[in-house]
Amino acid sequence: MLYNPPSGSSDPNAPYIRKNVSAGTQGSKVPPEAIEYTQREIVALEAIAGLAPTNTVLVQAAMALGRGIWVGALTGSGDLAVATLGVVLPSLMQGMRIGAVAAATNPSTAPRLRVVNLGSAGAYVDFPILKADGSSLVPGEIVAGRLYRYEADGAGNVLISGGGLGSGALNQAKAAGSPFNSVALPTTQRTNASGSTAGALVTVVTGLTFSKKSASSLLRIGGSFYCHSPVVPGQGSGAVSVRAIVTVLATGATFSDDRILNNTFLTSGGGAAGSGGNSHRFRFAGVPAGSLGLNIALKRDDNLAWNTIYGATGSDLGGLPTPNPSLFEIDELEQIS
């Protein structure tokens, strides 16, 4: 809105003066623009703040300044939220902020905010939503029902803040002392690890998957299984290790952790067949968010050959169930420094 000087003035910044009869001074004539444009500007200010202009509340301009651009509850989805402005704006300039309540949780790392009524009525622009440092969001980081501010960065994005960003599920889990993302992965796989030698890994479990929500969380994998070792001459009683291998499916990067089992487990002590079960737990830090694959492998830690059957059934040893169930549990926990 421009300043509209008194009618007939050649000075664009001429002041308005009061009529003074005794001095013979004629008062300024008010042009229509001075009244209309001022009112329309204030009404637009109130409308874009989500207020309904009225003559009964005469502090609405102050209320609008305190609230800023406000659209209330977003519509759309978690990955394409829609903010419909109360008035048409030419553009969303750097530093302009939209206040809104999220309608849904973001399921991916690349959510967008569609701002409607930019440029012309009904026109819209989609803005990628980033964190204040320019990094991508973690799936589930935006929580439905929480208030956020979306600030234009001048480069075609909006930077999100507020709503306890990034702390919702993690902090709740931390306060409860429990995982915030936990999945049970049962398996009935049966694998004959025959003729393995020291240091040679034999993969016995494949195809287990898990979706990790946070890049900063700790991954904990636990489970139980049963193996049977038939008689193999010279097998001895060497120690056996079990290794968990986590693969980031998007990149192929791997993380591994070993646990040593007792020295008579999975080997035939003194030439006799050996059988047993075991519980184990692995811990991984630094694993990125996203889809993960899990493999379990065994290896004997001395120089002797050995034979064992992972997930042994009744066909291997009488009394065992067929199939022989094992269970792995993956917990995602808050990383505490």
Coordinates of C-alpha atoms in Angstrom, one line a residue:
M1 CA 0.0 0.0 0.0
L2 CA 1.3 3.4 -1.0
Y3 CA 0.9 6.7 1.0
N4 CA -2.0 8.6 -0.5
P5 CA -1.4 12.4 0.0
P6 CA -4.3 15.0 0.1
S7 CA -6.1 15.5 -3.1
G8 CA -4.6 18.1 -5.4
S9 CA -1.1 17.9 -3.8
S10 CA 1.9 17.7 -6.1
D11 CA 4.1 16.4 -3.2
P12 CA 3.6 12.6 -2.8
N13 CA 4.6 12.9 0.9
A14 CA 2.5 16.0 1.6
P15 CA 0.9 15.9 5.1
Y16 CA -2.7 16.3 5.9
I17 CA -3.6 19.6 7.6
R18 CA -6.6 20.6 9.7
K19 CA -8.9 23.4 8.6
N20 CA -8.2 26.7 10.5
V21 CA -11.0 29.3 9.8
S22 CA -9.3 32.1 11.8
A23 CA -6.1 31.7 9.8
G24 CA -8.0 31.1 6.6
T25 CA -6.4 27.7 6.1
Q26 CA -8.4 25.2 4.1
G27 CA -8.3 21.6 5.4
S28 CA -6.9 18.8 3.3
K29 CA -9.3 16.9 1.0
V30 CA -9.1 13.2 1.6
P31 CA -8.9 11.1 -1.6
P32 CA -11.0 7.9 -1.7
E33 CA -7.8 5.8 -2.0
A34 CA -6.6 6.9 1.4
I35 CA -9.6 5.4 3.0
E36 CA -10.2 2.4 0.8
Y37 CA -6.6 1.1 0.5
T38 CA -6.0 1.5 4.2
Q39 CA -9.1 -0.5 5.1
R40 CA -8.4 -3.2 2.5
E41 CA -4.8 -3.6 3.7
I42 CA -5.9 -4.0 7.3
V43 CA -8.7 -6.4 6.3
A44 CA -6.2 -8.5 4.3
L45 CA -3.9 -8.6 7.3
E46 CA -6.7 -9.9 9.5
A47 CA -7.9 -12.4 6.9
I48 CA -4.5 -14.0 6.3
A49 CA -4.1 -14.4 10.0
G50 CA -7.3 -16.5 10.0
L51 CA -9.5 -13.8 11.6
A52 CA -13.0 -12.8 10.6
P53 CA -12.9 -9.0 10.3
T54 CA -15.5 -7.3 12.4
N55 CA -16.3 -3.8 13.8
T56 CA -16.9 -5.1 17.3
V57 CA -13.3 -6.0 18.0
L58 CA -11.0 -3.1 17.2
V59 CA -7.7 -4.8 18.1
Q60 CA -7.7 -7.3 15.3
A61 CA -4.7 -5.8 13.6
A62 CA -2.7 -6.3 16.7
M63 CA -4.0 -9.9 17.0
A64 CA -3.1 -10.5 13.4
L65 CA 0.4 -9.2 13.8
G66 CA 1.0 -11.5 16.7
R67 CA -0.3 -14.5 14.9
G68 CA 1.2 -14.0 11.4
I69 CA 0.1 -16.1 8.4
W70 CA -2.2 -18.8 9.8
V71 CA -4.1 -21.5 7.9
G72 CA -5.3 -23.7 10.9
A73 CA -5.4 -27.4 10.1
L74 CA -3.6 -28.5 7.0
T75 CA -5.3 -30.9 4.6
G76 CA -3.9 -33.4 2.2
S77 CA -1.6 -36.2 3.3
G78 CA 1.5 -36.6 5.4
D79 CA 3.8 -36.3 2.3
L80 CA 1.8 -33.6 0.5
A81 CA 0.2 -31.3 3.1
V82 CA -2.0 -28.5 1.8
A83 CA -2.1 -25.0 3.3
T84 CA -4.8 -22.7 1.8
L85 CA -4.1 -19.0 2.5
G86 CA -6.9 -16.7 3.5
V87 CA -6.0 -14.2 0.8
V88 CA -4.0 -14.3 -2.4
L89 CA -0.3 -13.5 -2.0
P90 CA 2.0 -12.7 -5.0
S91 CA 4.6 -15.1 -3.6
L92 CA 6.1 -16.6 -0.5
M93 CA 9.1 -14.5 0.1
Q94 CA 12.2 -15.5 2.1
G95 CA 11.5 -15.3 5.8
M96 CA 7.7 -15.5 5.5
R97 CA 6.3 -18.1 7.9
I98 CA 3.0 -20.1 7.8
G99 CA 1.6 -21.4 11.0
A100 CA -0.5 -24.6 10.7
V101 CA -1.4 -27.8 12.5
A102 CA -0.2 -31.0 10.8
A103 CA -3.0 -33.3 9.6
A104 CA -0.9 -36.4 9.2
T105 CA 2.5 -37.9 10.0
N106 CA 5.0 -37.9 7.2
P107 CA 5.7 -41.4 6.0
S108 CA 8.8 -40.5 3.9
T109 CA 11.9 -38.3 4.1
A110 CA 10.6 -35.9 1.4
P111 CA 7.3 -34.4 2.5
R112 CA 6.1 -31.2 0.7
L113 CA 3.9 -28.3 1.6
R114 CA 1.4 -27.2 -1.1
V115 CA 0.6 -23.5 -0.6
V116 CA -2.7 -22.5 -2.3
N117 CA -3.5 -18.9 -3.4
L118 CA -0.1 -17.9 -4.5
G119 CA 0.1 -15.7 -7.6
S120 CA -3.7 -15.9 -8.2
A121 CA -6.7 -17.4 -6.6
G122 CA -6.5 -21.2 -6.5
A123 CA -2.9 -21.3 -7.9
Y124 CA -0.4 -23.2 -5.8
V125 CA 3.3 -23.9 -5.3
D126 CA 4.7 -27.1 -3.8
F127 CA 7.6 -26.6 -1.4
P128 CA 9.9 -29.4 -0.1
I129 CA 9.9 -29.4 3.7
L130 CA 13.3 -29.4 5.3
K131 CA 14.7 -29.0 8.8
A132 CA 16.2 -25.7 9.8
D133 CA 19.7 -26.9 9.0
G134 CA 18.6 -27.9 5.5
S135 CA 18.6 -31.7 6.2
S136 CA 15.8 -34.1 5.3
L137 CA 13.2 -35.2 7.8
V138 CA 13.0 -38.6 9.3
P139 CA 9.8 -40.6 8.6
G140 CA 7.3 -40.0 11.4
E141 CA 9.1 -36.8 12.6
I142 CA 6.1 -34.6 11.8
V143 CA 3.3 -35.6 14.2
A144 CA -0.4 -35.2 13.4
G145 CA -2.2 -32.6 15.5
R146 CA 0.9 -30.6 16.4
L147 CA 1.5 -26.9 15.5
Y148 CA 4.4 -26.2 13.2
R149 CA 5.9 -23.1 11.4
Y150 CA 7.0 -23.3 7.8
E151 CA 9.4 -20.6 6.8
A152 CA 10.4 -19.9 3.2
D153 CA 14.1 -20.1 2.7
G154 CA 14.1 -18.2 -0.6
A155 CA 15.4 -21.3 -2.5
G156 CA 12.1 -23.0 -3.1
N157 CA 11.9 -24.8 0.2
V158 CA 10.2 -24.3 3.6
L159 CA 12.1 -24.9 6.8
I160 CA 9.9 -26.5 9.5
S161 CA 10.1 -25.8 13.3
G162 CA 8.0 -26.3 16.4
G163 CA 5.8 -29.2 17.4
G164 CA 8.6 -30.9 19.4
L165 CA 10.1 -31.7 16.0
G166 CA 12.2 -34.9 16.1
S167 CA 11.5 -35.7 19.7
G168 CA 8.0 -37.1 19.7
A169 CA 8.3 -40.9 19.5
L170 CA 11.9 -40.9 20.8
N171 CA 11.3 -38.9 23.9
Q172 CA 8.1 -40.8 24.7
A173 CA 10.1 -44.0 24.4
K174 CA 12.9 -42.7 26.5
A175 CA 10.5 -41.6 29.3
A176 CA 8.8 -45.0 29.2
G177 CA 12.2 -46.8 29.1
S178 CA 11.1 -48.9 26.2
P179 CA 11.7 -49.2 22.4
F180 CA 9.7 -46.9 20.2
N181 CA 9.8 -49.2 17.2
S182 CA 9.8 -52.9 17.9
V183 CA 9.1 -55.8 15.5
A184 CA 9.0 -59.6 16.1
L185 CA 10.5 -61.6 13.2
P186 CA 9.7 -65.3 13.5
T187 CA 11.6 -67.8 11.2
T188 CA 11.3 -71.5 10.6
Q189 CA 14.4 -71.7 8.3
R190 CA 16.4 -74.9 8.4
T191 CA 20.0 -74.8 7.2
N192 CA 22.6 -77.5 7.2
A193 CA 25.9 -75.8 7.9
S194 CA 28.1 -78.7 6.7
G195 CA 31.9 -78.8 6.5
S196 CA 32.5 -75.2 7.7
T197 CA 36.0 -74.4 8.8
A198 CA 37.5 -71.8 11.1
G199 CA 36.6 -68.2 10.1
A200 CA 34.2 -69.4 7.4
L201 CA 30.8 -67.9 7.8
V202 CA 27.8 -70.0 7.0
T203 CA 24.6 -68.0 6.5
V204 CA 21.7 -69.7 8.2
V205 CA 19.0 -67.0 8.2
T206 CA 18.1 -64.6 5.4
G207 CA 15.2 -62.5 4.2
L208 CA 14.3 -60.7 7.4
T209 CA 13.5 -57.0 7.0
F210 CA 12.9 -54.0 9.2
S211 CA 12.1 -50.3 8.7
K212 CA 14.2 -48.1 10.9
K213 CA 12.6 -44.7 11.6
S214 CA 15.4 -42.6 13.1
A215 CA 19.0 -42.2 12.0
S216 CA 20.2 -41.4 15.5
S217 CA 18.6 -44.4 17.3
L218 CA 20.3 -47.6 18.5
L219 CA 19.3 -50.9 16.9
R220 CA 19.0 -53.9 19.1
I221 CA 18.5 -57.4 17.8
G222 CA 17.8 -60.4 20.0
G223 CA 16.4 -63.9 19.5
S224 CA 16.6 -67.6 20.2
F225 CA 17.3 -70.6 18.0
Y226 CA 18.1 -74.3 18.2
C227 CA 20.8 -76.3 16.5
H228 CA 21.8 -79.9 16.3
S229 CA 25.2 -81.3 15.5
P230 CA 25.5 -84.8 14.2
V231 CA 28.5 -86.9 15.0
V232 CA 31.5 -85.9 12.9
P233 CA 34.9 -87.5 13.6
G234 CA 37.5 -85.1 14.9
Q235 CA 34.9 -82.4 15.4
G236 CA 36.2 -81.5 18.9
S237 CA 34.6 -78.9 21.1
G238 CA 35.7 -75.5 19.7
A239 CA 33.9 -72.3 20.3
V240 CA 31.3 -71.1 17.7
S241 CA 30.3 -67.5 17.0
V242 CA 27.0 -66.2 15.7
R243 CA 27.1 -63.0 13.5
A244 CA 24.2 -60.6 12.8
I245 CA 24.6 -58.7 9.5
V246 CA 22.4 -55.7 8.9
T247 CA 22.3 -54.4 5.3
V248 CA 21.0 -50.9 4.3
L249 CA 18.8 -52.0 1.3
A250 CA 19.0 -48.6 -0.4
T251 CA 22.9 -48.5 -0.5
G252 CA 24.1 -52.0 0.2
A253 CA 26.1 -50.8 3.2
T254 CA 26.5 -53.4 5.9
F255 CA 27.0 -53.5 9.7
S256 CA 27.9 -56.6 11.7
D257 CA 28.2 -57.7 15.3
D258 CA 29.5 -61.1 16.7
R259 CA 28.6 -63.0 19.8
I260 CA 30.5 -66.1 21.0
L261 CA 28.5 -69.1 22.1
N262 CA 29.6 -71.6 24.7
N263 CA 32.3 -74.0 23.6
T264 CA 30.2 -77.1 23.5
F265 CA 27.4 -75.6 21.7
L266 CA 26.9 -76.5 18.0
T267 CA 29.9 -78.8 18.0
S268 CA 30.2 -82.5 19.0
G269 CA 32.1 -82.6 22.2
G270 CA 34.5 -85.6 22.3
G271 CA 32.9 -87.2 19.2
A272 CA 29.4 -87.2 20.6
A273 CA 26.5 -85.5 18.9
G274 CA 25.8 -82.1 20.4
S275 CA 22.5 -80.1 20.5
G276 CA 21.4 -76.9 22.2
G277 CA 19.7 -73.6 22.0
N278 CA 20.9 -70.1 22.7
S279 CA 19.7 -66.6 23.2
H280 CA 21.8 -63.7 21.9
R281 CA 21.6 -60.0 21.6
F282 CA 23.3 -57.6 19.1
R283 CA 23.6 -53.8 19.3
F284 CA 24.2 -51.5 16.3
A285 CA 24.8 -47.7 16.3
G286 CA 25.1 -45.5 13.3
V287 CA 22.7 -47.4 11.1
P288 CA 20.7 -44.9 8.9
A289 CA 17.0 -44.8 8.7
G290 CA 15.2 -46.8 6.1
S291 CA 14.6 -50.3 5.0
L292 CA 17.1 -52.9 6.4
G293 CA 17.8 -56.6 5.7
L294 CA 19.0 -59.0 8.4
N295 CA 21.1 -62.1 7.9
I296 CA 22.4 -64.5 10.7
A297 CA 25.6 -66.5 10.1
L298 CA 27.6 -69.0 12.1
K299 CA 31.3 -69.8 12.2
R300 CA 33.6 -72.1 14.2
D301 CA 36.5 -70.2 15.8
D302 CA 39.3 -72.9 15.6
N303 CA 40.8 -74.8 12.7
L304 CA 38.6 -77.8 12.7
A305 CA 35.7 -78.7 10.4
W306 CA 32.3 -79.1 12.0
N307 CA 28.7 -79.7 11.0
T308 CA 25.5 -78.3 12.5
I309 CA 21.9 -77.9 11.5
Y310 CA 20.2 -74.6 12.2
G311 CA 16.5 -75.0 13.0
A312 CA 16.8 -78.7 13.4
T313 CA 13.6 -80.6 13.2
G314 CA 12.2 -84.0 14.2
S315 CA 13.9 -85.5 11.1
D316 CA 17.3 -84.6 12.6
L317 CA 16.6 -85.4 16.2
G318 CA 13.6 -87.2 17.7
G319 CA 11.4 -84.9 19.9
L320 CA 12.1 -81.7 18.0
P321 CA 9.1 -79.8 16.5
T322 CA 8.6 -79.7 12.8
P323 CA 9.2 -77.0 11.7
N324 CA 11.4 -75.8 14.4
P325 CA 10.5 -72.1 15.1
S326 CA 13.0 -69.4 16.0
L327 CA 12.2 -65.8 16.9
F328 CA 14.2 -62.6 16.3
E329 CA 13.1 -59.3 17.8
I330 CA 14.4 -55.9 16.5
D331 CA 14.0 -52.9 18.8
E332 CA 14.8 -49.3 17.9
L333 CA 15.7 -47.3 20.9
E334 CA 16.7 -43.7 21.7
Q335 CA 20.5 -43.3 21.6
I336 CA 21.7 -42.0 25.0
S337 CA 25.1 -40.3 25.0

